[in-house]
XYZ file of C-alpha atoms in Angstrom:
197
model
C 116.959 54.062 67.506
C 117.488 57.821 67.768
C 114.521 59.952 66.882
C 114.878 63.695 66.509
C 112.260 66.318 66.277
C 111.707 68.094 62.933
C 113.142 71.283 64.433
C 116.451 69.625 65.365
C 116.614 68.015 61.926
C 116.113 71.387 60.303
C 118.900 72.909 62.404
C 121.206 70.038 61.488
C 120.326 70.428 57.820
C 121.112 74.127 57.921
C 124.433 73.419 59.617
C 125.341 70.946 56.887
C 124.360 73.398 54.197
C 126.477 76.049 55.851
C 129.383 73.633 56.065
C 129.025 72.677 52.439
C 128.875 76.344 51.509
C 132.019 77.058 53.508
C 133.778 74.090 51.961
C 132.781 75.154 48.525
C 134.012 78.612 49.404
C 137.280 77.226 50.737
C 136.272 77.082 54.392
C 137.115 74.313 56.863
C 134.581 71.588 57.888
C 134.187 71.514 61.627
C 131.381 68.902 62.008
C 129.640 66.665 59.436
C 126.497 64.442 59.441
C 125.158 61.953 56.937
C 121.506 60.801 56.618
C 120.826 57.159 57.461
C 117.610 55.847 56.033
C 116.068 52.767 57.538
C 113.414 51.176 55.300
C 110.059 50.077 56.604
C 109.934 46.448 57.776
C 107.125 44.191 56.600
C 106.199 40.629 57.441
C 103.840 38.041 55.957
C 101.011 36.957 58.262
C 98.817 33.961 57.471
C 95.216 34.183 58.571
C 92.292 31.743 58.372
C 89.576 33.385 56.301
C 86.074 31.874 56.088
C 85.330 30.908 52.501
C 81.915 29.345 53.129
C 79.756 29.860 56.233
C 78.409 26.305 56.100
C 74.828 25.482 57.001
C 72.361 22.699 56.401
C 71.386 20.728 53.310
C 67.843 19.316 53.452
C 66.951 16.376 51.197
C 63.150 16.050 51.024
C 61.156 13.045 49.799
C 57.441 13.671 49.323
C 54.931 11.254 50.887
C 53.631 8.375 48.761
C 49.922 7.575 48.661
C 48.123 4.527 47.291
C 44.585 3.208 46.877
C 43.181 0.436 49.039
C 39.865 -1.256 48.255
C 37.710 -2.606 51.061
C 34.167 -3.899 51.447
C 32.126 -1.691 53.745
C 28.590 -1.911 55.051
C 26.438 0.856 53.610
C 23.124 -0.271 55.171
C 22.474 -2.494 58.211
C 20.038 -5.404 58.252
C 16.491 -4.216 58.808
C 12.908 -5.505 59.083
C 9.954 -4.149 57.137
C 6.315 -5.114 56.844
C 4.217 -5.293 53.713
C 0.584 -6.016 53.087
C -0.157 -9.051 50.947
C -3.503 -8.543 49.205
C -6.209 -11.156 49.424
C -6.396 -13.882 46.811
C -9.817 -14.148 45.162
C -11.489 -16.054 42.356
C -14.683 -15.687 40.423
C -17.310 -18.430 40.914
C -20.423 -18.680 38.694
C -23.770 -19.834 40.147
C -27.161 -20.494 38.584
C -29.774 -18.721 40.649
C -33.541 -18.506 40.350
C -34.514 -15.016 39.470
C -38.279 -15.735 39.181
C -40.303 -18.531 40.869
C -42.831 -18.653 38.082
C -46.454 -19.813 38.801
C -49.777 -18.285 37.984
C -50.096 -14.662 37.041
C -52.632 -12.360 35.457
C -51.851 -10.454 32.279
C -53.797 -8.499 29.693
C -54.165 -10.013 26.239
C -56.074 -9.110 23.087
C -58.234 -11.965 21.853
C -60.493 -11.507 18.740
C -60.001 -7.837 18.911
C -61.016 -7.614 22.489
C -58.777 -6.807 25.442
C -59.218 -9.465 28.108
C -57.517 -10.337 31.411
C -56.174 -13.848 31.424
C -54.721 -16.123 34.053
C -51.501 -17.723 32.732
C -48.841 -20.144 34.014
C -45.265 -18.968 33.974
C -42.204 -21.166 34.376
C -39.502 -20.361 36.890
C -36.610 -18.328 35.443
C -32.934 -18.889 36.220
C -29.804 -16.784 35.523
C -26.005 -17.377 35.726
C -24.482 -15.020 38.314
C -20.717 -14.357 38.884
C -19.497 -14.189 42.489
C -16.024 -13.179 43.789
C -14.862 -15.618 46.418
C -11.909 -14.923 48.789
C -9.510 -17.844 48.543
C -6.901 -16.371 50.926
C -7.533 -13.235 52.973
C -5.185 -10.207 52.986
C -2.349 -10.352 55.516
C 0.714 -8.470 56.758
C 4.023 -10.139 56.003
C 7.315 -9.531 57.859
C 10.222 -9.002 55.466
C 13.831 -9.182 56.680
C 16.187 -7.168 54.483
C 19.854 -8.233 54.753
C 22.688 -5.754 55.299
C 24.018 -4.094 52.173
C 27.728 -3.954 51.350
C 29.729 -2.066 48.771
C 33.350 -2.058 47.617
C 34.957 1.285 48.501
C 38.376 2.555 47.355
C 40.179 4.846 49.778
C 43.443 6.779 49.562
C 45.963 5.558 52.133
C 49.450 6.714 53.105
C 52.034 4.183 51.925
C 55.146 6.040 53.033
C 55.300 9.299 55.014
C 57.454 12.217 53.957
C 61.155 11.951 54.764
C 63.670 14.696 55.457
C 67.381 14.130 55.698
C 69.364 17.036 57.114
C 73.085 17.143 56.409
C 75.169 19.577 58.404
C 77.790 21.369 56.309
C 80.681 22.748 58.344
C 82.102 26.156 57.457
C 85.254 26.065 55.353
C 88.317 28.200 55.883
C 91.371 29.013 53.792
C 94.735 30.413 54.800
C 95.389 33.785 53.215
C 98.728 35.573 53.288
C 98.620 39.214 54.292
C 101.517 41.690 54.320
C 101.643 43.666 57.535
C 103.828 46.584 58.591
C 106.098 45.630 61.465
C 108.111 48.803 61.660
C 107.804 52.099 59.834
C 110.703 53.439 57.841
C 112.688 56.334 59.310
C 115.607 58.650 58.625
C 118.178 59.765 61.225
C 121.474 61.609 61.078
C 124.808 60.071 61.951
C 127.833 62.151 62.721
C 130.722 61.624 60.347
C 134.221 61.756 61.881
C 136.476 63.864 59.675
C 140.178 63.057 59.419
C 142.601 65.779 60.653
C 144.141 66.359 57.259
C 140.622 66.837 55.823
C 139.972 69.636 58.266
C 143.007 71.590 57.125
């Protein structure tokens, strides 16, 4: 390919114009050039373009809990002591409260106050008495262990995570690229002899 500077192209253009002017004026063409235009050249290029970057997909299942009942000891076996009061009963007795016998006492006989010796019988009375049937004592008491049903929350199934890798996806895309720029150059035209005259 012949490339010429803009200055040389301008000189050639002026020469052609002068030639045309001379021809139009009846002059003779000595040297002629014609422009040759070469169009730009393009090509189609296919490229892989990322459509999706990919990544990870996480599928999550929450944990599952349930209730489990169990019997648990809330108090251990223990020993205590308690006082058992005495057992009593009431017993009644007849007791002599006065032996009786001779005694002196004042009396009024025929209007006169006299001292007399009298005989008195023995006197008896019924008296209540509390009798201990069984004395008080300390008793050993064994208390058994105490149990209770307790419900507790337990893990039935732990959480689960499933990770799925997603690969990036690509797509071919056509792109027009310039292979060669268009250009214009001048080609000399050979003039026949009879055209010169």
